[in-house]
JSON list of C-alpha atoms in Angstrom, two decimals:
[
{"chain": "A", "resi": 1, "resn": "UNK", "atom": "CA", "xyz": [-4.82, -15.96, 0.09]},
{"chain": "A", "resi": 2, "resn": "UNK", "atom": "CA", "xyz": [-1.76, -15.47, 2.25]},
{"chain": "A", "resi": 3, "resn": "UNK", "atom": "CA", "xyz": [-2.53, -14.02, 5.67]},
{"chain": "A", "resi": 4, "resn": "UNK", "atom": "CA", "xyz": [0.20, -11.90, 7.25]},
{"chain": "A", "resi": 5, "resn": "UNK", "atom": "CA", "xyz": [0.26, -11.58, 11.02]},
{"chain": "A", "resi": 6, "resn": "UNK", "atom": "CA", "xyz": [2.37, -8.81, 12.51]},
{"chain": "A", "resi": 7, "resn": "UNK", "atom": "CA", "xyz": [3.60, -8.72, 16.06]},
{"chain": "A", "resi": 8, "resn": "UNK", "atom": "CA", "xyz": [3.57, -7.06, 18.42]},
{"chain": "A", "resi": 9, "resn": "UNK", "atom": "CA", "xyz": [0.53, -4.87, 17.83]},
{"chain": "A", "resi": 10, "resn": "UNK", "atom": "CA", "xyz": [2.22, -2.00, 19.64]},
{"chain": "A", "resi": 11, "resn": "UNK", "atom": "CA", "xyz": [5.87, -1.49, 20.54]},
{"chain": "A", "resi": 12, "resn": "UNK", "atom": "CA", "xyz": [6.66, 1.12, 23.20]},
{"chain": "A", "resi": 13, "resn": "UNK", "atom": "CA", "xyz": [10.26, 2.26, 22.99]},
{"chain": "A", "resi": 14, "resn": "UNK", "atom": "CA", "xyz": [12.44, 5.30, 23.60]},
{"chain": "A", "resi": 15, "resn": "UNK", "atom": "CA", "xyz": [14.45, 7.23, 21.00]},
{"chain": "A", "resi": 16, "resn": "UNK", "atom": "CA", "xyz": [17.79, 5.55, 20.45]},
{"chain": "A", "resi": 17, "resn": "UNK", "atom": "CA", "xyz": [16.48, 2.08, 21.23]},
{"chain": "A", "resi": 18, "resn": "UNK", "atom": "CA", "xyz": [16.34, -0.83, 18.81]},
{"chain": "A", "resi": 19, "resn": "UNK", "atom": "CA", "xyz": [13.01, -1.96, 17.38]},
{"chain": "A", "resi": 20, "resn": "UNK", "atom": "CA", "xyz": [12.32, -5.40, 15.97]},
{"chain": "A", "resi": 21, "resn": "UNK", "atom": "CA", "xyz": [9.02, -6.00, 14.19]},
{"chain": "A", "resi": 22, "resn": "UNK", "atom": "CA", "xyz": [7.81, -9.41, 13.08]},
{"chain": "A", "resi": 23, "resn": "UNK", "atom": "CA", "xyz": [5.68, -10.48, 10.12]},
{"chain": "A", "resi": 24, "resn": "UNK", "atom": "CA", "xyz": [4.60, -14.10, 9.84]},
{"chain": "A", "resi": 25, "resn": "UNK", "atom": "CA", "xyz": [2.91, -15.52, 6.75]},
{"chain": "A", "resi": 26, "resn": "UNK", "atom": "CA", "xyz": [0.28, -18.27, 6.70]},
{"chain": "A", "resi": 27, "resn": "UNK", "atom": "CA", "xyz": [2.19, -19.94, 3.87]},
{"chain": "A", "resi": 28, "resn": "UNK", "atom": "CA", "xyz": [5.58, -19.49, 2.28]},
{"chain": "A", "resi": 29, "resn": "UNK", "atom": "CA", "xyz": [6.11, -16.19, 0.47]},
{"chain": "A", "resi": 30, "resn": "UNK", "atom": "CA", "xyz": [7.65, -17.06, -2.87]},
{"chain": "A", "resi": 31, "resn": "UNK", "atom": "CA", "xyz": [10.99, -15.51, -3.80]},
{"chain": "A", "resi": 32, "resn": "UNK", "atom": "CA", "xyz": [10.95, -13.50, -0.55]},
{"chain": "A", "resi": 33, "resn": "UNK", "atom": "CA", "xyz": [8.52, -11.11, -2.18]},
{"chain": "A", "resi": 34, "resn": "UNK", "atom": "CA", "xyz": [7.90, -9.15, 0.99]},
{"chain": "A", "resi": 35, "resn": "UNK", "atom": "CA", "xyz": [7.87, -5.39, 1.50]},
{"chain": "A", "resi": 36, "resn": "UNK", "atom": "CA", "xyz": [7.68, -3.08, 4.50]},
{"chain": "A", "resi": 37, "resn": "UNK", "atom": "CA", "xyz": [6.00, 0.34, 4.61]},
{"chain": "A", "resi": 38, "resn": "UNK", "atom": "CA", "xyz": [5.88, 3.19, 7.10]},
{"chain": "A", "resi": 39, "resn": "UNK", "atom": "CA", "xyz": [2.74, 5.22, 7.73]},
{"chain": "A", "resi": 40, "resn": "UNK", "atom": "CA", "xyz": [2.96, 8.53, 9.58]},
{"chain": "A", "resi": 41, "resn": "UNK", "atom": "CA", "xyz": [0.00, 10.88, 10.17]},
{"chain": "A", "resi": 42, "resn": "UNK", "atom": "CA", "xyz": [-0.43, 13.32, 7.32]},
{"chain": "A", "resi": 43, "resn": "UNK", "atom": "CA", "xyz": [2.25, 11.67, 5.18]},
{"chain": "A", "resi": 44, "resn": "UNK", "atom": "CA", "xyz": [1.93, 9.31, 2.22]},
{"chain": "A", "resi": 45, "resn": "UNK", "atom": "CA", "xyz": [2.86, 5.72, 2.85]},
{"chain": "A", "resi": 46, "resn": "UNK", "atom": "CA", "xyz": [6.58, 5.19, 2.39]},
{"chain": "A", "resi": 47, "resn": "UNK", "atom": "CA", "xyz": [8.25, 2.09, 1.00]},
{"chain": "A", "resi": 48, "resn": "UNK", "atom": "CA", "xyz": [11.11, 1.02, 3.26]},
{"chain": "A", "resi": 49, "resn": "UNK", "atom": "CA", "xyz": [12.10, -2.49, 2.20]},
{"chain": "A", "resi": 50, "resn": "UNK", "atom": "CA", "xyz": [11.33, -4.75, -0.76]},
{"chain": "A", "resi": 51, "resn": "UNK", "atom": "CA", "xyz": [12.48, -8.25, -1.58]},
{"chain": "A", "resi": 52, "resn": "UNK", "atom": "CA", "xyz": [12.58, -8.86, 2.18]},
{"chain": "A", "resi": 53, "resn": "UNK", "atom": "CA", "xyz": [15.94, -7.12, 2.63]},
{"chain": "A", "resi": 54, "resn": "UNK", "atom": "CA", "xyz": [16.56, -4.47, -0.04]},
{"chain": "A", "resi": 55, "resn": "UNK", "atom": "CA", "xyz": [16.29, -0.89, 1.13]},
{"chain": "A", "resi": 56, "resn": "UNK", "atom": "CA", "xyz": [14.25, 1.44, -1.04]},
{"chain": "A", "resi": 57, "resn": "UNK", "atom": "CA", "xyz": [15.78, 4.60, -2.46]},
{"chain": "A", "resi": 58, "resn": "UNK", "atom": "CA", "xyz": [16.62, 7.16, 0.19]},
{"chain": "A", "resi": 59, "resn": "UNK", "atom": "CA", "xyz": [15.90, 4.91, 3.17]},
{"chain": "A", "resi": 60, "resn": "UNK", "atom": "CA", "xyz": [18.45, 5.30, 5.99]},
{"chain": "A", "resi": 61, "resn": "UNK", "atom": "CA", "xyz": [20.60, 2.29, 6.79]},
{"chain": "A", "resi": 62, "resn": "UNK", "atom": "CA", "xyz": [19.19, 2.08, 10.32]},
{"chain": "A", "resi": 63, "resn": "UNK", "atom": "CA", "xyz": [16.28, 0.24, 8.65]},
{"chain": "A", "resi": 64, "resn": "UNK", "atom": "CA", "xyz": [16.97, -3.37, 7.72]},
{"chain": "A", "resi": 65, "resn": "UNK", "atom": "CA", "xyz": [14.83, -6.30, 6.70]},
{"chain": "A", "resi": 66, "resn": "UNK", "atom": "CA", "xyz": [15.45, -10.01, 6.92]},
{"chain": "A", "resi": 67, "resn": "UNK", "atom": "CA", "xyz": [13.76, -13.37, 6.68]},
{"chain": "A", "resi": 68, "resn": "UNK", "atom": "CA", "xyz": [12.44, -15.86, 4.19]},
{"chain": "A", "resi": 69, "resn": "UNK", "atom": "CA", "xyz": [9.71, -18.44, 3.82]},
{"chain": "A", "resi": 70, "resn": "UNK", "atom": "CA", "xyz": [7.10, -17.56, 6.41]},
{"chain": "A", "resi": 71, "resn": "UNK", "atom": "CA", "xyz": [9.07, -15.45, 8.91]},
{"chain": "A", "resi": 72, "resn": "UNK", "atom": "CA", "xyz": [10.23, -11.93, 8.25]},
{"chain": "A", "resi": 73, "resn": "UNK", "atom": "CA", "xyz": [11.38, -9.03, 10.38]},
{"chain": "A", "resi": 74, "resn": "UNK", "atom": "CA", "xyz": [12.06, -5.32, 10.16]},
{"chain": "A", "resi": 75, "resn": "UNK", "atom": "CA", "xyz": [14.70, -3.86, 12.44]},
{"chain": "A", "resi": 76, "resn": "UNK", "atom": "CA", "xyz": [15.26, -0.20, 13.22]},
{"chain": "A", "resi": 77, "resn": "UNK", "atom": "CA", "xyz": [18.69, -0.08, 14.84]},
{"chain": "A", "resi": 78, "resn": "UNK", "atom": "CA", "xyz": [18.35, 3.24, 16.67]},
{"chain": "A", "resi": 79, "resn": "UNK", "atom": "CA", "xyz": [14.96, 4.92, 16.77]},
{"chain": "A", "resi": 80, "resn": "UNK", "atom": "CA", "xyz": [14.83, 8.53, 15.63]},
{"chain": "A", "resi": 81, "resn": "UNK", "atom": "CA", "xyz": [11.86, 10.76, 16.57]},
{"chain": "A", "resi": 82, "resn": "UNK", "atom": "CA", "xyz": [10.48, 10.51, 13.02]},
{"chain": "A", "resi": 83, "resn": "UNK", "atom": "CA", "xyz": [10.45, 6.69, 13.19]},
{"chain": "A", "resi": 84, "resn": "UNK", "atom": "CA", "xyz": [7.51, 6.55, 15.59]},
{"chain": "A", "resi": 85, "resn": "UNK", "atom": "CA", "xyz": [4.81, 5.44, 13.21]},
{"chain": "A", "resi": 86, "resn": "UNK", "atom": "CA", "xyz": [2.82, 2.43, 12.05]},
{"chain": "A", "resi": 87, "resn": "UNK", "atom": "CA", "xyz": [4.60, -0.23, 9.96]},
{"chain": "A", "resi": 88, "resn": "UNK", "atom": "CA", "xyz": [2.99, -2.66, 7.56]},
{"chain": "A", "resi": 89, "resn": "UNK", "atom": "CA", "xyz": [4.36, -5.71, 5.80]},
{"chain": "A", "resi": 90, "resn": "UNK", "atom": "CA", "xyz": [3.02, -6.79, 2.41]},
{"chain": "A", "resi": 91, "resn": "UNK", "atom": "CA", "xyz": [3.52, -9.92, 0.37]},
{"chain": "A", "resi": 92, "resn": "UNK", "atom": "CA", "xyz": [3.49, -9.80, -3.42]},
{"chain": "A", "resi": 93, "resn": "UNK", "atom": "CA", "xyz": [4.49, -13.34, -4.20]},
{"chain": "A", "resi": 94, "resn": "UNK", "atom": "CA", "xyz": [0.95, -14.46, -4.83]},
{"chain": "A", "resi": 95, "resn": "UNK", "atom": "CA", "xyz": [-2.36, -12.93, -5.70]},
{"chain": "A", "resi": 96, "resn": "UNK", "atom": "CA", "xyz": [-4.07, -11.20, -4.08]},
{"chain": "A", "resi": 97, "resn": "UNK", "atom": "CA", "xyz": [-1.35, -9.02, -2.60]},
{"chain": "A", "resi": 98, "resn": "UNK", "atom": "CA", "xyz": [-2.00, -8.87, 1.11]},
{"chain": "A", "resi": 99, "resn": "UNK", "atom": "CA", "xyz": [-0.88, -6.69, 4.00]},
{"chain": "A", "resi": 100, "resn": "UNK", "atom": "CA", "xyz": [-0.35, -7.34, 7.67]},
{"chain": "A", "resi": 101, "resn": "UNK", "atom": "CA", "xyz": [-2.53, -5.52, 10.18]},
{"chain": "A", "resi": 102, "resn": "UNK", "atom": "CA", "xyz": [0.31, -3.21, 11.23]},
{"chain": "A", "resi": 103, "resn": "UNK", "atom": "CA", "xyz": [2.62, -2.61, 14.19]},
{"chain": "A", "resi": 104, "resn": "UNK", "atom": "CA", "xyz": [2.54, 0.75, 15.91]},
{"chain": "A", "resi": 105, "resn": "UNK", "atom": "CA", "xyz": [5.87, 1.96, 17.26]},
{"chain": "A", "resi": 106, "resn": "UNK", "atom": "CA", "xyz": [5.12, 4.51, 19.95]},
{"chain": "A", "resi": 107, "resn": "UNK", "atom": "CA", "xyz": [7.21, 6.63, 22.24]},
{"chain": "A", "resi": 108, "resn": "UNK", "atom": "CA", "xyz": [7.57, 5.13, 25.69]},
{"chain": "B", "resi": 1, "resn": "UNK", "atom": "CA", "xyz": [9.72, 14.38, -7.95]},
{"chain": "B", "resi": 2, "resn": "UNK", "atom": "CA", "xyz": [7.08, 11.67, -8.17]},
{"chain": "B", "resi": 3, "resn": "UNK", "atom": "CA", "xyz": [3.63, 12.87, -7.18]},
{"chain": "B", "resi": 4, "resn": "UNK", "atom": "CA", "xyz": [0.33, 11.05, -6.97]},
{"chain": "B", "resi": 5, "resn": "UNK", "atom": "CA", "xyz": [-2.77, 13.01, -6.01]},
{"chain": "B", "resi": 6, "resn": "UNK", "atom": "CA", "xyz": [-6.16, 11.39, -5.56]},
{"chain": "B", "resi": 7, "resn": "UNK", "atom": "CA", "xyz": [-9.48, 13.21, -5.80]},
{"chain": "B", "resi": 8, "resn": "UNK", "atom": "CA", "xyz": [-13.18, 12.49, -5.98]},
{"chain": "B", "resi": 9, "resn": "UNK", "atom": "CA", "xyz": [-13.86, 11.13, -2.53]},
{"chain": "B", "resi": 10, "resn": "UNK", "atom": "CA", "xyz": [-17.29, 11.97, -1.16]},
{"chain": "B", "resi": 11, "resn": "UNK", "atom": "CA", "xyz": [-20.20, 10.92, 1.04]},
{"chain": "B", "resi": 12, "resn": "UNK", "atom": "CA", "xyz": [-22.58, 8.66, -0.89]},
{"chain": "B", "resi": 13, "resn": "UNK", "atom": "CA", "xyz": [-25.48, 6.35, -0.10]},
{"chain": "B", "resi": 14, "resn": "UNK", "atom": "CA", "xyz": [-25.38, 2.57, -0.38]},
{"chain": "B", "resi": 15, "resn": "UNK", "atom": "CA", "xyz": [-25.99, 1.47, -3.96]},
{"chain": "B", "resi": 16, "resn": "UNK", "atom": "CA", "xyz": [-24.67, 4.68, -5.48]},
{"chain": "B", "resi": 17, "resn": "UNK", "atom": "CA", "xyz": [-21.63, 5.15, -7.70]},
{"chain": "B", "resi": 18, "resn": "UNK", "atom": "CA", "xyz": [-18.50, 7.26, -7.45]},
{"chain": "B", "resi": 19, "resn": "UNK", "atom": "CA", "xyz": [-15.42, 7.79, -9.60]},
{"chain": "B", "resi": 20, "resn": "UNK", "atom": "CA", "xyz": [-12.03, 8.51, -8.09]},
{"chain": "B", "resi": 21, "resn": "UNK", "atom": "CA", "xyz": [-9.11, 10.01, -9.99]},
{"chain": "B", "resi": 22, "resn": "UNK", "atom": "CA", "xyz": [-5.38, 9.91, -9.36]},
{"chain": "B", "resi": 23, "resn": "UNK", "atom": "CA", "xyz": [-3.14, 12.38, -11.18]},
{"chain": "B", "resi": 24, "resn": "UNK", "atom": "CA", "xyz": [0.45, 11.27, -11.57]},
{"chain": "B", "resi": 25, "resn": "UNK", "atom": "CA", "xyz": [3.55, 13.32, -12.37]},
{"chain": "B", "resi": 26, "resn": "UNK", "atom": "CA", "xyz": [7.31, 13.08, -12.17]},
{"chain": "B", "resi": 27, "resn": "UNK", "atom": "CA", "xyz": [7.58, 9.62, -13.69]},
{"chain": "B", "resi": 28, "resn": "UNK", "atom": "CA", "xyz": [6.80, 7.78, -16.90]},
{"chain": "B", "resi": 29, "resn": "UNK", "atom": "CA", "xyz": [3.09, 7.24, -16.31]},
{"chain": "B", "resi": 30, "resn": "UNK", "atom": "CA", "xyz": [2.61, 5.43, -19.62]},
{"chain": "B", "resi": 31, "resn": "UNK", "atom": "CA", "xyz": [4.94, 2.64, -18.48]},
{"chain": "B", "resi": 32, "resn": "UNK", "atom": "CA", "xyz": [3.69, 2.41, -14.92]},
{"chain": "B", "resi": 33, "resn": "UNK", "atom": "CA", "xyz": [1.55, -0.37, -13.48]},
{"chain": "B", "resi": 34, "resn": "UNK", "atom": "CA", "xyz": [-0.81, 1.25, -10.99]},
{"chain": "B", "resi": 35, "resn": "UNK", "atom": "CA", "xyz": [-2.94, 0.00, -8.11]},
{"chain": "B", "resi": 36, "resn": "UNK", "atom": "CA", "xyz": [-5.63, 1.19, -5.75]},
{"chain": "B", "resi": 37, "resn": "UNK", "atom": "CA", "xyz": [-5.31, 0.31, -2.07]},
{"chain": "B", "resi": 38, "resn": "UNK", "atom": "CA", "xyz": [-7.82, 1.22, 0.62]},
{"chain": "B", "resi": 39, "resn": "UNK", "atom": "CA", "xyz": [-7.82, 1.65, 4.36]},
{"chain": "B", "resi": 40, "resn": "UNK", "atom": "CA", "xyz": [-11.01, 1.52, 6.38]},
{"chain": "B", "resi": 41, "resn": "UNK", "atom": "CA", "xyz": [-11.13, 3.91, 9.37]},
{"chain": "B", "resi": 42, "resn": "UNK", "atom": "CA", "xyz": [-8.71, 2.71, 12.02]},
{"chain": "B", "resi": 43, "resn": "UNK", "atom": "CA", "xyz": [-7.90, -0.43, 10.07]},
{"chain": "B", "resi": 44, "resn": "UNK", "atom": "CA", "xyz": [-5.09, -1.84, 7.97]},
{"chain": "B", "resi": 45, "resn": "UNK", "atom": "CA", "xyz": [-4.43, -1.74, 4.24]},
{"chain": "B", "resi": 46, "resn": "UNK", "atom": "CA", "xyz": [-6.36, -3.70, 1.63]},
{"chain": "B", "resi": 47, "resn": "UNK", "atom": "CA", "xyz": [-5.33, -4.01, -2.00]},
{"chain": "B", "resi": 48, "resn": "UNK", "atom": "CA", "xyz": [-8.28, -3.19, -4.28]},
{"chain": "B", "resi": 49, "resn": "UNK", "atom": "CA", "xyz": [-7.04, -3.76, -7.79]},
{"chain": "B", "resi": 50, "resn": "UNK", "atom": "CA", "xyz": [-4.41, -3.10, -10.42]},
{"chain": "B", "resi": 51, "resn": "UNK", "atom": "CA", "xyz": [-4.03, -2.03, -14.01]},
{"chain": "B", "resi": 52, "resn": "UNK", "atom": "CA", "xyz": [-1.03, -2.88, -16.12]},
{"chain": "B", "resi": 53, "resn": "UNK", "atom": "CA", "xyz": [0.61, -0.36, -18.44]},
{"chain": "B", "resi": 54, "resn": "UNK", "atom": "CA", "xyz": [-0.85, 0.32, -21.87]},
{"chain": "B", "resi": 55, "resn": "UNK", "atom": "CA", "xyz": [2.11, -1.48, -23.40]},
{"chain": "B", "resi": 56, "resn": "UNK", "atom": "CA", "xyz": [1.21, -4.56, -21.34]},
{"chain": "B", "resi": 57, "resn": "UNK", "atom": "CA", "xyz": [-2.37, -4.45, -22.55]},
{"chain": "B", "resi": 58, "resn": "UNK", "atom": "CA", "xyz": [-3.93, -2.52, -19.64]},
{"chain": "B", "resi": 59, "resn": "UNK", "atom": "CA", "xyz": [-4.96, -5.81, -18.08]},
{"chain": "B", "resi": 60, "resn": "UNK", "atom": "CA", "xyz": [-6.75, -5.44, -14.77]},
{"chain": "B", "resi": 61, "resn": "UNK", "atom": "CA", "xyz": [-7.29, -7.62, -11.76]},
{"chain": "B", "resi": 62, "resn": "UNK", "atom": "CA", "xyz": [-9.30, -7.04, -8.61]},
{"chain": "B", "resi": 63, "resn": "UNK", "atom": "CA", "xyz": [-9.67, -8.18, -5.05]},
{"chain": "B", "resi": 64, "resn": "UNK", "atom": "CA", "xyz": [-12.61, -10.49, -4.46]},
{"chain": "B", "resi": 65, "resn": "UNK", "atom": "CA", "xyz": [-14.68, -8.00, -2.37]},
{"chain": "B", "resi": 66, "resn": "UNK", "atom": "CA", "xyz": [-14.83, -5.48, -5.23]},
{"chain": "B", "resi": 67, "resn": "UNK", "atom": "CA", "xyz": [-14.72, -7.69, -8.31]},
{"chain": "B", "resi": 68, "resn": "UNK", "atom": "CA", "xyz": [-17.68, -6.95, -10.57]},
{"chain": "B", "resi": 69, "resn": "UNK", "atom": "CA", "xyz": [-18.44, -3.64, -8.84]},
{"chain": "B", "resi": 70, "resn": "UNK", "atom": "CA", "xyz": [-15.22, -1.64, -9.28]},
{"chain": "B", "resi": 71, "resn": "UNK", "atom": "CA", "xyz": [-13.42, -0.84, -12.54]},
{"chain": "B", "resi": 72, "resn": "UNK", "atom": "CA", "xyz": [-9.92, 0.56, -12.91]},
{"chain": "B", "resi": 73, "resn": "UNK", "atom": "CA", "xyz": [-8.95, 2.49, -16.02]},
{"chain": "B", "resi": 74, "resn": "UNK", "atom": "CA", "xyz": [-6.29, 4.94, -17.13]},
{"chain": "B", "resi": 75, "resn": "UNK", "atom": "CA", "xyz": [-5.82, 7.87, -19.49]},
{"chain": "B", "resi": 76, "resn": "UNK", "atom": "CA", "xyz": [-2.12, 8.11, -20.31]},
{"chain": "B", "resi": 77, "resn": "UNK", "atom": "CA", "xyz": [-2.64, 11.38, -22.20]},
{"chain": "B", "resi": 78, "resn": "UNK", "atom": "CA", "xyz": [-3.79, 12.93, -18.92]},
{"chain": "B", "resi": 79, "resn": "UNK", "atom": "CA", "xyz": [-1.44, 10.81, -16.75]},
{"chain": "B", "resi": 80, "resn": "UNK", "atom": "CA", "xyz": [-4.50, 9.93, -14.69]},
{"chain": "B", "resi": 81, "resn": "UNK", "atom": "CA", "xyz": [-5.71, 6.72, -13.10]},
{"chain": "B", "resi": 82, "resn": "UNK", "atom": "CA", "xyz": [-9.37, 6.12, -12.34]},
{"chain": "B", "resi": 83, "resn": "UNK", "atom": "CA", "xyz": [-11.43, 3.94, -10.05]},
{"chain": "B", "resi": 84, "resn": "UNK", "atom": "CA", "xyz": [-15.10, 3.61, -10.97]},
{"chain": "B", "resi": 85, "resn": "UNK", "atom": "CA", "xyz": [-17.00, 2.31, -7.97]},
{"chain": "B", "resi": 86, "resn": "UNK", "atom": "CA", "xyz": [-20.55, 1.05, -8.49]},
{"chain": "B", "resi": 87, "resn": "UNK", "atom": "CA", "xyz": [-23.07, -0.54, -6.13]},
{"chain": "B", "resi": 88, "resn": "UNK", "atom": "CA", "xyz": [-21.22, 0.92, -3.17]},
{"chain": "B", "resi": 89, "resn": "UNK", "atom": "CA", "xyz": [-21.65, -0.73, 0.21]},
{"chain": "B", "resi": 90, "resn": "UNK", "atom": "CA", "xyz": [-21.16, 0.56, 3.73]},
{"chain": "B", "resi": 91, "resn": "UNK", "atom": "CA", "xyz": [-18.09, -1.66, 4.03]},
{"chain": "B", "resi": 92, "resn": "UNK", "atom": "CA", "xyz": [-16.45, 0.22, 1.13]},
{"chain": "B", "resi": 93, "resn": "UNK", "atom": "CA", "xyz": [-16.00, 3.21, 3.44]},
{"chain": "B", "resi": 94, "resn": "UNK", "atom": "CA", "xyz": [-12.27, 3.90, 3.47]},
{"chain": "B", "resi": 95, "resn": "UNK", "atom": "CA", "xyz": [-9.45, 6.15, 2.43]},
{"chain": "B", "resi": 96, "resn": "UNK", "atom": "CA", "xyz": [-8.51, 5.16, -1.11]},
{"chain": "B", "resi": 97, "resn": "UNK", "atom": "CA", "xyz": [-4.87, 5.44, -2.15]},
{"chain": "B", "resi": 98, "resn": "UNK", "atom": "CA", "xyz": [-3.39, 5.12, -5.57]},
{"chain": "B", "resi": 99, "resn": "UNK", "atom": "CA", "xyz": [0.04, 3.55, -5.68]},
{"chain": "B", "resi": 100, "resn": "UNK", "atom": "CA", "xyz": [2.69, 3.05, -8.33]},
{"chain": "B", "resi": 101, "resn": "UNK", "atom": "CA", "xyz": [4.19, -0.39, -8.66]},
{"chain": "B", "resi": 102, "resn": "UNK", "atom": "CA", "xyz": [7.96, -0.42, -8.24]},
{"chain": "B", "resi": 103, "resn": "UNK", "atom": "CA", "xyz": [10.84, -2.35, -9.73]},
{"chain": "B", "resi": 104, "resn": "UNK", "atom": "CA", "xyz": [10.05, -4.40, -12.81]},
{"chain": "B", "resi": 105, "resn": "UNK", "atom": "CA", "xyz": [6.28, -4.39, -12.46]},
{"chain": "B", "resi": 106, "resn": "UNK", "atom": "CA", "xyz": [5.90, -7.55, -14.53]},
{"chain": "B", "resi": 107, "resn": "UNK", "atom": "CA", "xyz": [7.75, -9.49, -11.85]},
{"chain": "B", "resi": 108, "resn": "UNK", "atom": "CA", "xyz": [7.17, -7.51, -8.66]},
{"chain": "B", "resi": 109, "resn": "UNK", "atom": "CA", "xyz": [4.18, -6.18, -6.79]},
{"chain": "B", "resi": 110, "resn": "UNK", "atom": "CA", "xyz": [5.44, -3.74, -4.21]},
{"chain": "B", "resi": 111, "resn": "UNK", "atom": "CA", "xyz": [4.52, -0.07, -4.28]},
{"chain": "B", "resi": 112, "resn": "UNK", "atom": "CA", "xyz": [7.25, 2.55, -4.40]},
{"chain": "B", "resi": 113, "resn": "UNK", "atom": "CA", "xyz": [5.08, 5.68, -4.37]},
{"chain": "B", "resi": 114, "resn": "UNK", "atom": "CA", "xyz": [1.71, 6.44, -2.82]},
{"chain": "B", "resi": 115, "resn": "UNK", "atom": "CA", "xyz": [-0.71, 9.32, -2.92]},
{"chain": "B", "resi": 116, "resn": "UNK", "atom": "CA", "xyz": [-2.10, 10.95, 0.24]},
{"chain": "B", "resi": 117, "resn": "UNK", "atom": "CA", "xyz": [-5.50, 9.33, -0.31]},
{"chain": "B", "resi": 118, "resn": "UNK", "atom": "CA", "xyz": [-9.11, 10.43, -0.70]},
{"chain": "B", "resi": 119, "resn": "UNK", "atom": "CA", "xyz": [-11.91, 9.55, 1.70]},
{"chain": "B", "resi": 120, "resn": "UNK", "atom": "CA", "xyz": [-14.99, 7.69, 0.53]},
{"chain": "B", "resi": 121, "resn": "UNK", "atom": "CA", "xyz": [-17.84, 7.42, 3.01]},
{"chain": "B", "resi": 122, "resn": "UNK", "atom": "CA", "xyz": [-20.82, 5.19, 2.26]},
{"chain": "B", "resi": 123, "resn": "UNK", "atom": "CA", "xyz": [-23.68, 5.84, 4.61]},
{"chain": "B", "resi": 124, "resn": "UNK", "atom": "CA", "xyz": [-27.44, 6.11, 4.51]}
]
């Protein structure tokens, strides 16, 4: 199975700053079948990005995804207060679908 | 508005069984491919298994840790997804989420909507 490693484990930033989260796969993710999710306390998980770079419906354009092969990233251009959360990447190019261990974006 | 609401979580002993339900609304449930994903306390997400739509034959597949113990089914007339969990183990303790597969589910495997989850605790 494909193992996804996210880094850093925790990112301490201030509102308005730029956040860059990394997701590295143990083998190539076919067709860039990679998604990003946001998890906030008390809220359902929210799909942000699919296909490595396509924003899901209703997702603000401050969220962007990039990458291919084994290296992917999620960028939040200017952090809003509601963006402080845990972010997970997921690959769906091969079975079983697997998730990274998460990156927590916390307020500095 | 798409809604997924899980229920049935409980405290059970190792070896016991439990059935979770997930009621869906606001979308065409009959055409949806649905999955269960779990999250152990303080841990990351783990895909549990999936069921295709009735039109695609309701085929199922499972993650290795639960294969042979868990069974996913659906009742389109009730727009409800189920997870039958047998021979539960301590390591099955987690919040269980149901999730709807997005895009063209035959070719993609991301999840565009999630429920809030239901907690299953396995402890003696």
